[in-house]
PDB file of C-alpha atoms in Angstrom:
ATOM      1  CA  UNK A   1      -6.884 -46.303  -9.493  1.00  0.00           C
ATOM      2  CA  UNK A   2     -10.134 -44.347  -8.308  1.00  0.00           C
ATOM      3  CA  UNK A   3     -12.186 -42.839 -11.155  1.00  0.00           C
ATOM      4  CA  UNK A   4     -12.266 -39.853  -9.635  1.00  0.00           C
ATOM      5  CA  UNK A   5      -8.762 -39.321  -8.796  1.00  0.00           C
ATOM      6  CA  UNK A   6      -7.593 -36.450 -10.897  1.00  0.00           C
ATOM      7  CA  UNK A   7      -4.175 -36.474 -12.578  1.00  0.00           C
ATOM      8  CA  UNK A   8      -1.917 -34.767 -10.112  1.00  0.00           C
ATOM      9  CA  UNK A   9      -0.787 -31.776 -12.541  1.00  0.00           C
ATOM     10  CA  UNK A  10      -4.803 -30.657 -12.117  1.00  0.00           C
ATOM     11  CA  UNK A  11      -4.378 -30.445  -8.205  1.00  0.00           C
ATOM     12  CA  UNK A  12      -1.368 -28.726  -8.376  1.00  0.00           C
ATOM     13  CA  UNK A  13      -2.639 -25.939 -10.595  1.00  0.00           C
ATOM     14  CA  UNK A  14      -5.898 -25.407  -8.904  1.00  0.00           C
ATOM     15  CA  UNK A  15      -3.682 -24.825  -5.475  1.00  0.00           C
ATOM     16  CA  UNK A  16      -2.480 -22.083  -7.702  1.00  0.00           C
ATOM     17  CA  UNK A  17      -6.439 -20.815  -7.476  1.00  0.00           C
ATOM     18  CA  UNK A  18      -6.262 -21.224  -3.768  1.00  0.00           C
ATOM     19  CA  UNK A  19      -3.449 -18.746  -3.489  1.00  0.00           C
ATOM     20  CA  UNK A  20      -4.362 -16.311  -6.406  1.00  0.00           C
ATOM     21  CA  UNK A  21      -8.107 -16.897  -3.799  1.00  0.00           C
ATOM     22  CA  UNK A  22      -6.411 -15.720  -0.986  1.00  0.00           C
ATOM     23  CA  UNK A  23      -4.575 -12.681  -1.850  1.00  0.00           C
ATOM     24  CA  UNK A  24      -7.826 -11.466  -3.394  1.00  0.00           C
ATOM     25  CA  UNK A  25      -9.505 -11.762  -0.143  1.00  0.00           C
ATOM     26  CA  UNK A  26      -6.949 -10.298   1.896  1.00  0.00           C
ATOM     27  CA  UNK A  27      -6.745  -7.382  -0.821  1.00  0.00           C
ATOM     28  CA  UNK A  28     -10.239  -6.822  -0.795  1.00  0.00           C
ATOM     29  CA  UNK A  29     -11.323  -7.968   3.048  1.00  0.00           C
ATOM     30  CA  UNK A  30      -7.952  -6.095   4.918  1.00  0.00           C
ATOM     31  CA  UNK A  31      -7.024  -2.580   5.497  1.00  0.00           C
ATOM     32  CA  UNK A  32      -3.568  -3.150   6.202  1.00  0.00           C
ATOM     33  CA  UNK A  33      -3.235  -5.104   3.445  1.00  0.00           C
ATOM     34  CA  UNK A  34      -4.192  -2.361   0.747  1.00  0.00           C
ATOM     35  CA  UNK A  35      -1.796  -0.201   2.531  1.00  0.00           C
ATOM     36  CA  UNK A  36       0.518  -2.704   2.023  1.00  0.00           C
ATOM     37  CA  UNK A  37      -0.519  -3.068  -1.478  1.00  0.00           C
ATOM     38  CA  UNK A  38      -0.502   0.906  -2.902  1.00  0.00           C
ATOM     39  CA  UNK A  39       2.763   1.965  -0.829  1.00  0.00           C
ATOM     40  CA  UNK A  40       4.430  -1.169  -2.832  1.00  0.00           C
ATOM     41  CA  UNK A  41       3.509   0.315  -5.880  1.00  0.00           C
ATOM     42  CA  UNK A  42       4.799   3.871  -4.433  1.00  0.00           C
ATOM     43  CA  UNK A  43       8.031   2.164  -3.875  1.00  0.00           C
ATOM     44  CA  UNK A  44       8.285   0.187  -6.872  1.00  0.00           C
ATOM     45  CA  UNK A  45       7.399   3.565  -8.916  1.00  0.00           C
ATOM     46  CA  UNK A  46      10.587   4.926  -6.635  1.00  0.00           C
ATOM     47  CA  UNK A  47      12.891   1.915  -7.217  1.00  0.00           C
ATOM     48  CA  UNK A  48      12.666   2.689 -10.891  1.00  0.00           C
ATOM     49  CA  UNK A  49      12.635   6.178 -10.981  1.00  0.00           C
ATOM     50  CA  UNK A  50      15.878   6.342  -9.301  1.00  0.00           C
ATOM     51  CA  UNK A  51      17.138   3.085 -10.997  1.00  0.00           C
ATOM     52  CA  UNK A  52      18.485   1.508  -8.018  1.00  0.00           C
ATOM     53  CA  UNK A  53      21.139  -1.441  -8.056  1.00  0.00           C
ATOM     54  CA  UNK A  54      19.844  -5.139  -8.495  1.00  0.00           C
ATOM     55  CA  UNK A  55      21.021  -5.690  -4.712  1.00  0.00           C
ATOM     56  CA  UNK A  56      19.016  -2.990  -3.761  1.00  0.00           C
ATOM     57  CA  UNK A  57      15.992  -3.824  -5.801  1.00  0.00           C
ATOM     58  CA  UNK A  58      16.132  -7.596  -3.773  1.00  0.00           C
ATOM     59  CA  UNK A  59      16.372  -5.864  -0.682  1.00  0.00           C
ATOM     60  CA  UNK A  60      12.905  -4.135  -1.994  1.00  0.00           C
ATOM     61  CA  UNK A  61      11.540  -6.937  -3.331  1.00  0.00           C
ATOM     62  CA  UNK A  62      12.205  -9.080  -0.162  1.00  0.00           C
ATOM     63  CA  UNK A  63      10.667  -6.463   2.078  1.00  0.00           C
ATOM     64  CA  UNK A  64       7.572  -6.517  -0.523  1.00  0.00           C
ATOM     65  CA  UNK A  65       7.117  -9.754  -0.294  1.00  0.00           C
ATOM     66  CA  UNK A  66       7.918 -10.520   3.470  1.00  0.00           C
ATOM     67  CA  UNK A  67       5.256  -7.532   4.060  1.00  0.00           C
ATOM     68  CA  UNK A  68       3.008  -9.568   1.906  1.00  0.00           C
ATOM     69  CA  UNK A  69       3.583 -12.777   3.237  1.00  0.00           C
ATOM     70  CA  UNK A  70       3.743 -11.765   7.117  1.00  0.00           C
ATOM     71  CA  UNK A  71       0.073 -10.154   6.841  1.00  0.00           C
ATOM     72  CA  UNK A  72      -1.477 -12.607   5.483  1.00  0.00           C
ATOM     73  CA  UNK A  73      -0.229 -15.022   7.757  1.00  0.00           C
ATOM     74  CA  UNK A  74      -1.245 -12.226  10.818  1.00  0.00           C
ATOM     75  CA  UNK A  75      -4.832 -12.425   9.172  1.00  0.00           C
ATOM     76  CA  UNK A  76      -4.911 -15.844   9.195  1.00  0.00           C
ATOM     77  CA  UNK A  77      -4.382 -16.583  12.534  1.00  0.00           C
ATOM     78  CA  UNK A  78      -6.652 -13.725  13.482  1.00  0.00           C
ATOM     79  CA  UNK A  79      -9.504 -15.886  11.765  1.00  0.00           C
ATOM     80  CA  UNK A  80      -8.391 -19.045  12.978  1.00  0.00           C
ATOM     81  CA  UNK A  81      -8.999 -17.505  16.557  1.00  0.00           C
ATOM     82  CA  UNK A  82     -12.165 -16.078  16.004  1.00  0.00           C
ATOM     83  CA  UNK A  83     -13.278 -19.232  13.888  1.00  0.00           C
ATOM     84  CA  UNK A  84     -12.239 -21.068  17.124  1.00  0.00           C
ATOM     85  CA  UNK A  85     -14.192 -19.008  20.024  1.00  0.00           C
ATOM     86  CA  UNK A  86     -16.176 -16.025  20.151  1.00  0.00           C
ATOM     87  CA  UNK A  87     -15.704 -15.503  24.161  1.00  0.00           C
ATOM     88  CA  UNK A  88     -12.537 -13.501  25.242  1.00  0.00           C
ATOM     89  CA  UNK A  89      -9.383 -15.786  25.793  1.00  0.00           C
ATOM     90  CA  UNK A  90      -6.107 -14.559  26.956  1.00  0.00           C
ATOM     91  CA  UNK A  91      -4.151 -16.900  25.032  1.00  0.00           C
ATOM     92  CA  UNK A  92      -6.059 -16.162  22.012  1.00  0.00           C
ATOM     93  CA  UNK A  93      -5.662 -12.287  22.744  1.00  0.00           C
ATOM     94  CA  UNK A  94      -2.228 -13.320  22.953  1.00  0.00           C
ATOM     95  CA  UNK A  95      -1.848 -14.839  19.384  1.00  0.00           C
ATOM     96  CA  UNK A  96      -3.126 -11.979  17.491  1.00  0.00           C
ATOM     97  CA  UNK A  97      -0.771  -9.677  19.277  1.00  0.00           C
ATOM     98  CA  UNK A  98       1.691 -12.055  18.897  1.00  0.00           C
ATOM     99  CA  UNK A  99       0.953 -11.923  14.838  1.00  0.00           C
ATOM    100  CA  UNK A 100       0.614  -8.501  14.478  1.00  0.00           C
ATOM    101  CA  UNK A 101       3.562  -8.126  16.919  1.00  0.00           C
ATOM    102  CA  UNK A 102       5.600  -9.560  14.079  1.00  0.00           C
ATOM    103  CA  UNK A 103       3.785  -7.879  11.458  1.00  0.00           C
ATOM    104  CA  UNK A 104       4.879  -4.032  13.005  1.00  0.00           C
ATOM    105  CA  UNK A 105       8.455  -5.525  13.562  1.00  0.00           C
ATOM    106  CA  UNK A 106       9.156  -6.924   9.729  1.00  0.00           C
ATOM    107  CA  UNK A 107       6.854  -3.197   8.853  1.00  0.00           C
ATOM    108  CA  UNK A 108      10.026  -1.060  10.881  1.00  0.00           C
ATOM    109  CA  UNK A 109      12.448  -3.378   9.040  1.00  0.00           C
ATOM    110  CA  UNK A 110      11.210  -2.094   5.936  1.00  0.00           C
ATOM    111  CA  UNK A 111      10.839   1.461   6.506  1.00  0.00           C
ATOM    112  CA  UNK A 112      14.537   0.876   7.525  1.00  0.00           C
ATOM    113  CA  UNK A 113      15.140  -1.166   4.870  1.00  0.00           C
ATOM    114  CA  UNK A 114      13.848   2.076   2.521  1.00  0.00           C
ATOM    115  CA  UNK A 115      15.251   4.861   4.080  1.00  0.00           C
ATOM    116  CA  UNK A 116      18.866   2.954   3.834  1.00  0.00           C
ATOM    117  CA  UNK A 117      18.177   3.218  -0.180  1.00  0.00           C
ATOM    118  CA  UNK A 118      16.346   5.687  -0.938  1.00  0.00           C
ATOM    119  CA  UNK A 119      17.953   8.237   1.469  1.00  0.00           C
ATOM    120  CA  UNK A 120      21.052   8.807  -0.451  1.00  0.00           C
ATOM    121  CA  UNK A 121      19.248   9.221  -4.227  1.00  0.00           C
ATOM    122  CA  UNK A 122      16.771  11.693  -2.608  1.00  0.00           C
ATOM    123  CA  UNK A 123      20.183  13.996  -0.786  1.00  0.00           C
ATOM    124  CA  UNK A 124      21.336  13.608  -4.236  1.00  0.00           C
ATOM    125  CA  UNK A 125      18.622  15.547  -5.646  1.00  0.00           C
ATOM    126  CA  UNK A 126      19.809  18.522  -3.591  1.00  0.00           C
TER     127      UNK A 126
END
């Protein structure tokens, strides 16, 4: 065994650093990522407020998450491409749109996704 092989528990919480790494950059390097971030917390304040279903609260917590997920992946790429060249490419023009692309489809899901909840507990307030 190499001496400075680390048991494999160690590796698999520092990955856990990685992550926690990540989502602090995007927070703090991406616009649309704190949007992301602060209209969660609008809906989550919402979600309980209104005291929606559990189905409806893992329809909101998918679209959270998703959101999440789908951005970060979007920003990804976008840094991958610019690590890659600095000269314009069409197919790298193409992969960011592409990225984002998904990004502003899984976004209208969402919105959807919250007007099909919350619609009917706001009517009911009139």
């Amino acid at each position: 065994m190499d001496s400075n092989a680390k048991p494999a528990q160690f590796g698999f919480l520092r990955s856990f650093s990685y992550a926690f790494a990540g989502i602090a950059t995007a927070l703090r390097a991406e616009r649309n990522m704190r949007f992301h971030f602060f209209s969660s917390i609008v809906v989550l304040l919402i979600s309980f407020y209104f005291s929606i279903t559990k189905t409806e609260w893992l329809f909101i917590l998918v679209s959270i998450g998703g959101m999440f997920a789908l951005e970060m992946v979007n920003t990804a790429i976008e840094r991958v491409v610019d690590l890659v060249t600095d000269e314009y490419h069409f197919l790298a023009k193409q992969a960011k749109d592409l990225a984002a692309g998904a990004v502003f489809v899984y976004a209208i899901l969402s919105v959807v996704i919250g007007i099909m909840i919350f619609l009917p507990y706001i009517l009911e307030l009139f």
